[in-house]
CSV table of C-alpha atoms in Angstrom, one decimal:
chain,number,residue,atom,x,y,z
A,440,MET,CA,0.0,0.7,0.2
A,441,LYS,CA,0.6,3.5,-0.6
A,442,ALA,CA,2.5,5.1,2.7
A,443,LEU,CA,-0.4,6.9,4.5
A,444,LYS,CA,0.1,10.8,4.7
A,445,PRO,CA,-0.6,13.2,7.5
A,446,LEU,CA,-3.4,15.9,6.1
A,447,PHE,CA,-3.3,19.7,8.3
A,448,MET,CA,-7.0,19.5,9.7
A,449,SER,CA,-8.6,21.5,12.0
A,450,GLY,CA,-5.5,23.2,12.5
A,451,LYS,CA,-2.6,20.6,12.8
A,452,GLU,CA,-1.1,18.1,10.8
A,453,VAL,CA,-2.7,14.9,11.9
A,454,LEU,CA,-3.5,11.1,10.6
A,455,PRO,CA,-6.3,10.9,8.0
A,456,LEU,CA,-8.0,8.5,10.1
A,457,VAL,CA,-11.3,10.0,11.8
A,458,GLU,CA,-13.9,8.3,14.2
A,459,GLY,CA,-17.1,9.0,12.4
A,460,GLY,CA,-19.3,10.1,15.0
A,461,LYS,CA,-22.2,7.7,16.9
A,462,GLY,CA,-25.2,9.0,18.7
A,463,ILE,CA,-26.6,8.6,22.1
A,464,ALA,CA,-23.7,7.7,24.4
A,465,VAL,CA,-21.7,5.8,21.9
A,466,SER,CA,-19.1,7.6,20.9
A,467,ASN,CA,-17.8,9.3,23.8
A,468,GLY,CA,-14.9,11.8,25.2
A,469,GLN,CA,-13.5,8.2,26.3
A,470,SER,CA,-13.2,6.8,22.7
A,471,ALA,CA,-12.6,10.5,20.9
A,472,GLY,CA,-9.6,11.3,23.3
A,473,ALA,CA,-8.3,7.9,22.9
A,474,TRP,CA,-8.6,7.9,19.3
A,475,ALA,CA,-6.8,11.7,18.7
A,476,ALA,CA,-3.8,10.7,20.7
A,477,ALA,CA,-2.9,8.7,18.9
A,478,GLY,CA,-2.4,10.8,16.7
A,479,GLY,CA,-6.2,10.8,14.5
A,480,ILE,CA,-9.2,13.1,14.2
A,481,GLY,CA,-11.4,11.8,17.1
A,482,THR,CA,-15.3,12.9,17.3
A,483,PHE,CA,-17.9,12.6,20.1
A,484,SER,CA,-21.1,12.5,19.5
A,485,GLY,CA,-23.4,16.2,20.5
A,486,VAL,CA,-26.2,14.0,20.7
A,487,ASN,CA,-27.8,13.4,23.9
A,488,ALA,CA,-24.8,12.9,25.3
A,489,ASP,CA,-23.9,12.3,28.8
A,490,SER,CA,-23.5,13.8,31.8
A,491,TYR,CA,-22.6,12.9,34.6
A,492,ASP,CA,-23.3,13.0,38.8
A,493,GLU,CA,-20.7,13.2,41.6
A,494,ASN,CA,-19.8,9.6,42.3
A,495,GLY,CA,-18.7,9.7,37.9
A,496,ASN,CA,-22.3,7.2,36.7
A,497,PRO,CA,-24.2,8.6,33.9
A,498,ILE,CA,-27.1,10.9,34.6
A,499,GLU,CA,-30.3,9.6,33.2
A,500,GLN,CA,-32.7,11.7,30.9
A,501,VAL,CA,-35.2,11.4,32.9
A,502,TYR,CA,-38.0,14.3,31.3
A,503,HIS,CA,-40.5,16.0,34.7
A,504,THR,CA,-42.6,18.7,32.7
A,505,ARG,CA,-46.1,17.6,31.4
A,506,THR,CA,-45.8,19.3,27.7
A,507,ARG,CA,-43.6,18.6,24.6
A,508,ARG,CA,-42.6,21.9,24.4
A,509,GLU,CA,-41.5,21.7,28.3
A,510,ARG,CA,-39.4,18.6,27.6
A,511,HIS,CA,-38.0,19.5,24.5
A,512,HIS,CA,-36.1,22.6,26.5
A,513,GLU,CA,-34.9,20.2,28.6
A,514,LEU,CA,-33.7,18.3,26.2
A,515,ILE,CA,-31.8,20.4,25.1
A,516,ALA,CA,-30.6,21.1,28.7
A,517,TYR,CA,-29.2,17.5,29.0
A,518,GLY,CA,-27.2,17.4,25.6
A,519,ILE,CA,-25.9,20.4,26.4
A,520,LYS,CA,-24.8,20.1,29.7
A,521,GLY,CA,-23.3,16.3,28.5
A,522,GLY,CA,-21.4,17.5,25.7
A,523,ILE,CA,-19.4,19.8,27.3
A,524,SER,CA,-18.9,16.7,29.8
A,525,GLN,CA,-17.7,14.4,26.4
A,526,ALA,CA,-15.7,17.7,25.5
A,527,ARG,CA,-13.7,17.9,28.5
A,528,ILE,CA,-13.1,14.5,29.0
A,529,ALA,CA,-12.3,14.0,25.7
A,530,HIS,CA,-9.9,16.7,26.0
A,531,GLU,CA,-8.2,15.3,28.8
A,532,VAL,CA,-7.6,11.7,27.5
A,533,SER,CA,-6.2,13.2,24.3
A,534,ASN,CA,-3.5,14.7,25.9
A,535,GLY,CA,-2.7,18.0,23.4
A,536,ASN,CA,-2.5,15.0,20.4
A,537,GLY,CA,-4.6,14.6,17.5
A,538,ARG,CA,-7.8,16.9,17.1
A,539,LEU,CA,-11.2,16.7,18.4
A,540,HIS,CA,-14.4,16.9,16.6
A,541,VAL,CA,-18.2,17.3,18.0
A,542,ASN,CA,-21.3,15.8,15.7
A,543,VAL,CA,-24.3,16.6,15.6
A,544,LEU,CA,-27.0,15.9,13.5
A,545,TRP,CA,-29.0,18.7,11.7
A,546,GLU,CA,-32.4,16.6,12.3
A,547,MET,CA,-31.5,16.4,16.5
A,548,GLY,CA,-33.8,18.7,18.5
A,549,GLY,CA,-32.8,22.0,19.6
A,550,ALA,CA,-29.4,20.9,17.5
A,551,GLU,CA,-28.5,24.7,16.8
A,552,GLU,CA,-29.0,25.7,20.3
A,553,ILE,CA,-27.4,22.4,21.3
A,554,LEU,CA,-24.7,23.4,19.1
A,555,GLU,CA,-24.1,26.7,20.5
A,556,GLY,CA,-24.0,25.6,24.2
A,557,ILE,CA,-21.1,23.1,23.5
A,558,LEU,CA,-19.3,24.7,21.1
A,559,GLU,CA,-19.6,28.3,24.5
A,560,GLY,CA,-19.2,26.0,27.5
A,561,ALA,CA,-16.5,23.8,25.8
A,562,LYS,CA,-15.0,26.6,24.3
A,563,GLY,CA,-10.7,25.6,23.1
A,564,LEU,CA,-11.7,22.3,24.1
A,565,VAL,CA,-13.3,21.3,20.5
A,566,HIS,CA,-11.4,21.7,16.7
A,567,GLY,CA,-14.3,20.6,14.3
A,568,VAL,CA,-17.7,20.1,14.0
A,569,THR,CA,-19.2,17.4,11.6
A,570,CYS,CA,-22.9,17.9,10.8
A,571,GLY,CA,-25.3,16.0,8.7
A,572,ALA,CA,-28.8,14.2,8.5
A,573,GLY,CA,-30.7,16.8,6.7
A,574,MET,CA,-29.3,20.0,4.5
A,575,PRO,CA,-26.9,22.0,7.8
A,576,TYR,CA,-26.5,25.6,5.5
A,577,ARG,CA,-26.1,27.7,9.5
A,578,VAL,CA,-23.5,25.2,10.7
A,579,ALA,CA,-21.1,27.1,9.2
A,580,GLU,CA,-22.1,30.7,10.5
A,581,ILE,CA,-22.2,28.8,13.7
A,582,ALA,CA,-18.7,27.3,13.4
A,583,VAL,CA,-17.6,30.6,12.1
A,584,ARG,CA,-18.2,32.6,15.5
A,585,HIS,CA,-16.7,29.8,17.5
A,586,GLY,CA,-13.6,29.9,16.1
A,587,VAL,CA,-13.5,26.3,15.0
A,588,HIS,CA,-13.8,24.4,11.7
A,589,TYR,CA,-17.1,22.8,10.2
A,590,TYR,CA,-17.2,19.5,8.2
A,591,PRO,CA,-20.3,19.0,6.4
A,592,ILE,CA,-21.9,15.2,5.7
A,593,VAL,CA,-23.0,14.5,2.5
A,594,SER,CA,-24.0,11.4,0.1
A,595,SER,CA,-23.2,13.6,-3.6
A,596,ALA,CA,-21.7,16.6,-5.6
A,597,ARG,CA,-25.2,17.5,-5.4
A,598,ALA,CA,-25.4,18.3,-2.0
A,599,PHE,CA,-22.9,20.4,-1.3
A,600,ARG,CA,-23.5,21.7,-4.3
A,601,ALA,CA,-26.0,23.3,-3.0
A,602,LEU,CA,-25.1,24.0,0.6
A,603,TRP,CA,-21.6,25.8,-0.9
A,604,LEU,CA,-24.2,28.6,-3.0
A,605,ARG,CA,-26.2,28.9,-0.5
A,606,ALA,CA,-24.1,29.7,3.0
A,607,TYR,CA,-20.7,28.1,2.5
A,608,ASN,CA,-18.9,29.9,-0.3
A,609,LYS,CA,-19.2,32.9,2.9
A,610,PHE,CA,-17.1,30.8,5.2
A,611,PRO,CA,-14.5,29.1,3.0
A,612,SER,CA,-11.3,29.1,4.9
A,613,ASN,CA,-13.4,27.4,8.3
A,614,LEU,CA,-14.5,24.1,5.9
A,615,GLY,CA,-12.2,21.9,7.1
A,616,GLY,CA,-13.4,18.9,5.3
A,617,VAL,CA,-16.6,17.2,2.9
A,618,VAL,CA,-17.3,14.2,4.5
A,619,TYR,CA,-18.6,11.9,2.0
A,620,GLU,CA,-20.7,9.0,3.3
A,621,ASP,CA,-21.5,6.4,1.6
A,622,PRO,CA,-25.8,5.7,1.8
A,623,TRP,CA,-25.3,2.1,0.8
A,624,LEU,CA,-22.2,1.3,3.1
A,625,ALA,CA,-22.7,3.9,6.5
A,626,GLY,CA,-24.0,2.8,9.1
A,627,GLY,CA,-26.9,4.8,11.7
A,628,HIS,CA,-29.3,7.8,8.8
A,629,ASN,CA,-28.2,7.3,4.8
A,630,GLY,CA,-29.1,10.3,2.7
A,631,LEU,CA,-30.5,8.5,-0.1
A,632,SER,CA,-32.1,10.0,-2.7
A,633,ASN,CA,-35.3,9.8,-4.5
A,634,SER,CA,-34.1,8.7,-7.8
A,635,GLU,CA,-31.7,6.5,-6.1
A,636,ASP,CA,-32.5,2.3,-5.7
A,637,PRO,CA,-32.0,0.9,-1.5
A,638,GLN,CA,-31.4,-2.0,-3.7
A,639,ARG,CA,-28.4,-0.8,-6.1
A,640,PRO,CA,-25.6,0.0,-4.2
A,641,GLU,CA,-23.7,2.4,-6.7
A,642,ASP,CA,-19.7,2.1,-6.5
A,643,PRO,CA,-17.9,4.9,-3.6
A,644,TYR,CA,-15.6,6.4,-6.7
A,645,PRO,CA,-17.4,8.1,-9.1
A,646,ARG,CA,-19.6,9.8,-6.7
A,647,VAL,CA,-16.2,11.0,-4.7
A,648,ALA,CA,-14.4,11.9,-8.0
A,649,ALA,CA,-17.5,13.8,-9.0
A,650,LEU,CA,-17.6,15.5,-5.4
A,651,ARG,CA,-13.7,16.5,-5.9
A,652,GLN,CA,-14.6,17.8,-9.2
A,653,MET,CA,-16.9,19.7,-8.2
A,654,MET,CA,-15.5,21.2,-4.7
A,655,ASN,CA,-12.0,22.1,-7.0
A,656,SER,CA,-14.9,24.1,-9.9
A,657,PHE,CA,-15.0,26.2,-5.9
A,658,GLY,CA,-11.5,26.9,-5.8
A,659,LEU,CA,-11.2,24.2,-2.7
A,660,THR,CA,-8.9,22.1,-4.2
A,661,GLU,CA,-6.6,21.0,-1.3
A,662,THR,CA,-9.7,21.0,0.9
A,663,PRO,CA,-10.0,17.2,1.8
A,664,ILE,CA,-12.8,15.2,1.3
A,665,VAL,CA,-13.5,12.0,4.2
A,666,MET,CA,-14.6,8.6,2.7
A,667,ALA,CA,-17.1,7.1,5.1
A,668,GLY,CA,-18.7,4.0,4.6
A,669,GLY,CA,-17.1,0.8,4.1
A,670,VAL,CA,-13.8,1.2,5.2
A,671,TRP,CA,-12.1,-1.4,6.9
A,672,TRP,CA,-8.5,-2.0,5.4
A,673,LEU,CA,-7.0,0.2,3.9
A,674,GLU,CA,-4.9,-1.6,1.4
A,675,GLU,CA,-8.5,-2.1,-0.4
A,676,TRP,CA,-8.1,2.0,-1.1
A,677,ASP,CA,-4.9,2.1,-2.3
A,678,HIS,CA,-5.6,3.2,-5.9
A,679,TRP,CA,-7.5,6.8,-3.7
A,680,LEU,CA,-4.1,7.8,-2.4
A,681,ASP,CA,-2.1,9.8,-4.7
A,682,ASN,CA,-4.3,10.0,-6.7
A,683,PRO,CA,-5.4,13.7,-8.5
A,684,GLU,CA,-9.5,12.7,-9.6
A,685,ILE,CA,-10.1,12.3,-5.6
A,686,GLY,CA,-6.7,14.7,-4.3
A,687,ALA,CA,-6.8,14.8,-0.3
A,688,ILE,CA,-8.4,12.7,1.3
A,689,ALA,CA,-8.5,11.0,4.9
A,690,PHE,CA,-10.8,7.9,6.1
A,691,GLN,CA,-13.7,7.4,9.0
A,692,PHE,CA,-14.6,4.7,10.2
A,693,GLY,CA,-17.2,4.3,12.7
A,694,THR,CA,-18.6,0.7,13.2
A,695,ARG,CA,-14.7,-0.6,14.3
A,696,PRO,CA,-14.4,2.0,16.8
A,697,LEU,CA,-17.2,0.2,18.7
A,698,LEU,CA,-15.3,-2.6,19.0
A,699,THR,CA,-12.4,-1.6,21.0
A,700,GLN,CA,-12.1,-1.0,24.9
A,701,GLU,CA,-12.3,2.2,25.0
A,702,SER,CA,-16.0,1.7,23.9
A,703,PRO,CA,-18.9,2.6,26.5
A,704,ILE,CA,-21.1,-0.2,24.8
A,705,SER,CA,-21.9,-3.6,27.0
A,706,ASP,CA,-19.9,-5.8,26.3
A,707,ALA,CA,-23.5,-8.2,25.2
A,708,TRP,CA,-23.1,-5.5,22.0
A,709,LYS,CA,-19.8,-6.1,21.7
A,710,GLN,CA,-20.1,-10.1,21.6
A,711,LYS,CA,-22.9,-9.5,19.0
A,712,LEU,CA,-20.8,-7.7,16.7
A,713,LEU,CA,-18.5,-10.9,16.6
A,714,THR,CA,-20.8,-13.2,15.3
A,715,LEU,CA,-22.4,-10.9,12.3
A,716,LYS,CA,-22.8,-12.3,8.9
A,717,ALA,CA,-22.5,-10.9,5.1
A,718,GLY,CA,-26.3,-9.3,5.1
A,719,ASP,CA,-27.2,-8.9,8.8
A,720,VAL,CA,-27.0,-5.0,8.6
A,721,TYR,CA,-30.8,-3.5,7.2
A,722,LEU,CA,-31.3,-0.9,5.3
A,723,ASN,CA,-34.7,0.2,6.2
A,724,LYS,CA,-37.3,3.4,6.6
A,725,PHE,CA,-38.8,2.9,9.6
A,726,SER,CA,-36.5,5.8,11.7
A,727,PRO,CA,-38.9,8.3,12.5
A,728,THR,CA,-37.0,10.7,10.6
A,729,GLY,CA,-37.7,9.7,6.9
A,730,PHE,CA,-34.6,8.8,6.4
A,731,TYR,CA,-33.5,5.0,5.5
A,732,SER,CA,-30.9,3.9,7.9
A,733,SER,CA,-29.0,1.3,8.9
A,734,ALA,CA,-29.1,-1.6,11.6
A,735,VAL,CA,-28.2,-4.8,12.4
A,736,ARG,CA,-31.2,-7.2,11.5
A,737,ASN,CA,-33.0,-8.5,15.2
A,738,PRO,CA,-36.1,-8.8,16.9
A,739,PHE,CA,-36.8,-5.3,17.2
A,740,LEU,CA,-36.0,-4.9,13.4
A,741,GLU,CA,-38.5,-7.8,12.9
A,742,ASP,CA,-41.2,-7.0,14.9
A,743,LEU,CA,-41.4,-3.2,12.9
A,744,ARG,CA,-40.8,-5.3,9.2
A,745,LEU,CA,-44.1,-7.3,10.2
A,746,ARG,CA,-45.9,-4.6,12.0
A,747,SER,CA,-46.3,-3.0,8.5
A,748,GLU,CA,-46.8,-5.6,7.1
A,749,ARG,CA,-50.2,-6.1,8.9
A,750,GLN,CA,-51.9,-3.3,6.7
A,751,VAL,CA,-54.5,-2.4,4.9
A,752,PRO,CA,-55.6,0.6,2.9
A,753,PHE,CA,-59.3,1.2,5.1
A,754,ALA,CA,-62.1,4.1,3.9
A,755,THR,CA,-64.1,5.5,6.6
A,756,GLU,CA,-67.7,5.5,3.9
A,757,PRO,CA,-67.9,2.5,1.8
A,758,VAL,CA,-65.8,3.7,-2.3
A,759,GLY,CA,-64.4,2.0,-4.8
A,760,GLU,CA,-63.2,-1.7,-3.9
A,761,LEU,CA,-63.6,-0.5,-0.2
A,762,THR,CA,-66.9,-1.8,0.6
A,763,GLU,CA,-66.4,-4.3,3.3
A,764,GLU,CA,-67.7,-3.0,7.1
A,765,PHE,CA,-65.1,-4.1,9.9
A,766,ALA,CA,-64.8,-2.6,13.2
A,767,ILE,CA,-62.6,-0.7,15.1
A,768,GLY,CA,-61.7,0.3,18.1
A,769,PRO,CA,-63.8,0.3,21.6
A,770,ARG,CA,-67.1,1.4,20.9
A,771,GLY,CA,-66.6,-0.9,17.3
A,772,ARG,CA,-66.9,1.8,14.8
A,773,PRO,CA,-67.2,0.8,11.2
A,774,VAL,CA,-64.4,1.4,8.3
A,775,TYR,CA,-64.9,-0.1,5.3
A,776,LEU,CA,-61.8,-2.5,3.6
A,777,THR,CA,-62.2,-4.6,0.2
A,778,ALA,CA,-62.9,-8.3,1.0
A,779,ALA,CA,-59.3,-9.8,0.6
A,780,ASP,CA,-57.8,-7.4,3.1
A,781,LYS,CA,-61.0,-8.2,5.5
A,782,ALA,CA,-60.1,-12.0,5.3
A,783,HIS,CA,-56.7,-10.4,6.0
A,784,ALA,CA,-57.0,-8.5,9.3
A,785,GLU,CA,-59.4,-11.1,10.7
A,786,GLY,CA,-56.7,-13.9,10.5
A,787,TRP,CA,-54.6,-10.7,12.0
A,788,VAL,CA,-57.1,-10.6,14.8
A,789,ALA,CA,-57.8,-14.2,14.9
A,790,ALA,CA,-54.0,-14.4,16.0
A,791,GLY,CA,-53.7,-11.9,18.5
A,792,TYR,CA,-53.1,-8.7,16.5
A,793,GLY,CA,-56.6,-7.1,17.5
A,794,GLN,CA,-55.6,-3.8,17.8
A,795,ALA,CA,-56.2,-1.4,14.8
A,796,LEU,CA,-54.0,1.6,14.2
A,797,LYS,CA,-54.6,4.4,11.4
A,798,THR,CA,-51.5,5.8,10.1
A,799,PRO,CA,-51.1,9.4,8.1
A,800,ASP,CA,-51.6,7.2,4.9
A,801,THR,CA,-54.9,6.0,5.5
A,802,THR,CA,-54.4,2.5,5.9
A,803,LEU,CA,-54.6,0.5,9.6
A,804,VAL,CA,-52.1,-1.5,10.6
A,805,PHE,CA,-52.3,-4.2,13.1
A,806,VAL,CA,-50.3,-5.2,16.1
A,807,THR,CA,-50.8,-6.7,19.8
A,808,PRO,CA,-52.9,-4.9,22.3
A,809,GLU,CA,-49.7,-4.7,24.3
A,810,SER,CA,-48.2,-3.5,21.5
A,811,ALA,CA,-50.5,-0.8,20.8
A,812,ARG,CA,-50.7,0.8,24.3
A,813,ALA,CA,-46.7,0.7,24.2
A,814,ILE,CA,-47.0,2.7,20.6
A,815,LEU,CA,-49.5,5.3,22.7
A,816,LYS,CA,-47.5,5.8,25.8
A,817,ASP,CA,-44.2,6.5,23.6
A,818,GLN,CA,-45.8,8.9,21.3
A,819,VAL,CA,-47.7,10.5,24.5
A,820,ASP,CA,-43.9,10.4,26.0
A,821,CYS,CA,-42.4,12.7,23.0
A,822,MET,CA,-39.9,15.0,24.7
A,823,GLY,CA,-39.0,16.5,21.4
A,824,CYS,CA,-35.4,14.9,20.4
A,825,LEU,CA,-35.8,15.6,16.2
A,826,SER,CA,-36.9,18.7,14.5
A,827,ALA,CA,-39.9,16.7,13.1
A,828,CYS,CA,-40.8,13.2,14.5
A,829,ALA,CA,-42.9,10.7,11.9
A,830,PHE,CA,-43.6,8.5,14.7
A,831,SER,CA,-44.9,11.2,17.5
A,832,ASN,CA,-46.3,14.1,15.3
A,833,TRP,CA,-44.2,17.1,16.8
A,834,SER,CA,-42.1,19.5,15.3
A,835,GLN,CA,-40.5,22.2,16.7
A,836,ASN,CA,-42.3,24.7,14.6
A,837,GLU,CA,-45.0,26.7,16.5
A,838,GLU,CA,-47.2,25.1,16.7
A,839,GLY,CA,-45.9,22.3,17.8
A,840,THR,CA,-47.0,19.5,15.5
A,841,THR,CA,-46.2,18.1,11.6
A,842,GLY,CA,-49.3,18.5,10.4
A,843,ARG,CA,-50.0,14.9,10.1
A,844,ARG,CA,-51.2,11.9,12.0
A,845,ALA,CA,-48.9,10.0,14.5
A,846,ASP,CA,-47.3,7.1,12.6
A,847,PRO,CA,-47.7,3.7,13.9
A,848,ARG,CA,-45.1,2.1,11.6
A,849,SER,CA,-42.3,4.1,12.8
A,850,PHE,CA,-40.9,4.0,17.2
A,851,CYS,CA,-39.6,6.3,19.4
A,852,ILE,CA,-35.8,6.4,18.5
A,853,GLN,CA,-34.6,8.8,21.5
A,854,LYS,CA,-35.6,5.5,24.0
A,855,THR,CA,-34.7,2.7,21.7
A,856,LEU,CA,-31.1,4.4,21.9
A,857,GLN,CA,-31.1,5.5,24.7
A,858,ASN,CA,-31.9,1.7,26.2
A,859,ILE,CA,-29.3,0.1,23.8
A,860,SER,CA,-26.8,2.3,24.7
A,861,HIS,CA,-27.3,2.3,28.7
A,862,SER,CA,-28.3,-1.4,28.6
A,863,ASP,CA,-27.3,-5.0,28.1
A,864,ASP,CA,-29.9,-5.6,25.6
A,865,CYS,CA,-29.6,-5.3,22.3
A,866,GLU,CA,-32.3,-7.8,20.5
A,867,HIS,CA,-34.9,-5.6,21.0
A,868,GLN,CA,-33.7,-2.4,20.4
A,869,LEU,CA,-32.1,-0.3,17.9
A,870,MET,CA,-28.5,-1.4,17.0
A,871,PHE,CA,-26.9,0.4,13.7
A,872,ALA,CA,-24.0,-0.6,12.6
A,873,GLY,CA,-22.2,0.1,9.0
A,874,HIS,CA,-22.9,-2.9,6.0
A,875,ASN,CA,-18.6,-4.2,6.8
A,876,ALA,CA,-19.8,-5.0,10.6
A,877,TYR,CA,-19.9,-8.8,9.3
A,878,ARG,CA,-16.5,-8.4,9.1
A,879,PHE,CA,-15.2,-8.8,12.5
A,880,ALA,CA,-16.5,-12.1,12.4
A,881,GLN,CA,-14.2,-12.7,9.3
A,882,ASP,CA,-11.0,-10.4,10.3
A,883,PRO,CA,-8.3,-13.1,11.7
A,884,TRP,CA,-7.2,-10.3,13.6
A,885,TYR,CA,-10.1,-10.4,16.4
A,886,ALA,CA,-9.7,-14.1,16.9
A,887,ASN,CA,-10.6,-15.6,19.9
A,888,GLY,CA,-13.0,-12.6,21.0
A,889,PHE,CA,-9.6,-10.4,21.1
A,890,VAL,CA,-11.2,-6.7,21.4
A,891,PRO,CA,-8.1,-4.1,20.7
A,892,THR,CA,-7.5,-0.6,22.3
A,893,VAL,CA,-8.3,2.4,20.3
A,894,LYS,CA,-4.4,3.1,19.8
A,895,GLU,CA,-4.2,-0.4,19.0
A,896,LEU,CA,-7.0,-0.6,16.2
A,897,VAL,CA,-5.3,2.8,14.5
A,898,ASP,CA,-1.6,1.3,14.6
A,899,ARG,CA,-3.1,-1.9,12.9
A,900,ILE,CA,-5.9,0.9,10.7
A,901,VAL,CA,-2.0,2.7,9.5
A,902,THR,CA,0.3,-0.8,8.2
A,903,GLY,CA,-3.4,-0.8,5.8
A,904,LYS,CA,-4.0,-4.7,7.2
């Protein structure tokens, strides 16, 4: 493999190796600080990060107020306090080496206020901001105001062009790099456009080459691109190094740092990663954000898949083929289904899925009474963790709602990500992962359950093998 050359990023020469940010306490100050200490760029999450009590125990994020709007303000306060805590830990662990970035999602609830609060409260400790999950036009302005660099996360040259022309061209000197996050390979939320087929992955090389060509046309010839998603052994990416079509390139690792000694995830989660097979990571569209996301197939995702399959269109009055009366709800109110769908519905009810829940798309999904109660409770308990949520119909706009019916085909993402981050349950919660996670089981380096330190992982990555 060609020699891996350091890059000047966020004001310092570093290894071109970036820890990918993972939300809800999964990439924290310990893991980010260790990655920076090894000479790369460590990234802690600014998404509902943990803060700690006087004994060093994580403070459970409990919401005490009654309304969604009030709980939303509590969530913002938790996010700022947690982000500052993680920045301080990362700074101490890094011992002045590498660089430290905070990762935020533009579509998270209170994104701007939380980012401002973290950068103000951790002044001088954070060197860059990575931001995706939406079109973060204002992240450049915020970064410049706090004297840090910004790294937008995009999945196409077209997305970066829109960001540059609308906002970033005003702040070119603070643009530290552009993260290309492959929508078919990366873990977590993915930036697939309506014109792209989730079942037909595209080669990232021509997409990144197009991004470089676009950046060059804007005079950003020296600005690095960070390749995120699908990177395992760097020797497989040797043709990207010293390649004028690609230019300055760094590589981001999001899934591999999960399986390190500094990683805060549970031992059960780490052991699960060592057992995955090809195809076990599932690109799905159940997220309440409306984005596709990549997560490990488990009973949690299977329940969502089957829930959507137990679904039929309905009408409140007979129309077209929807002529068969069917009673729903405790009062037995009639709706109208096709004859075939009525037979399906009766079968689901007989199998125990007796609760019919309405969706925003004028369909019914059939769930157990227990599941219906849990769905309703989660919707009522919404704390506004997203700027807009399909599951609860929360929006942080003045009205406090998306204006659409809450969608029972989705789930409370805050609840499940908090649960998996702070428990051993990785079967009945959402477990994000990149599509190459199956390589843990195939890579001989992890034989016999070996779990490296972050420093050992970074040193291994540098070898290319």
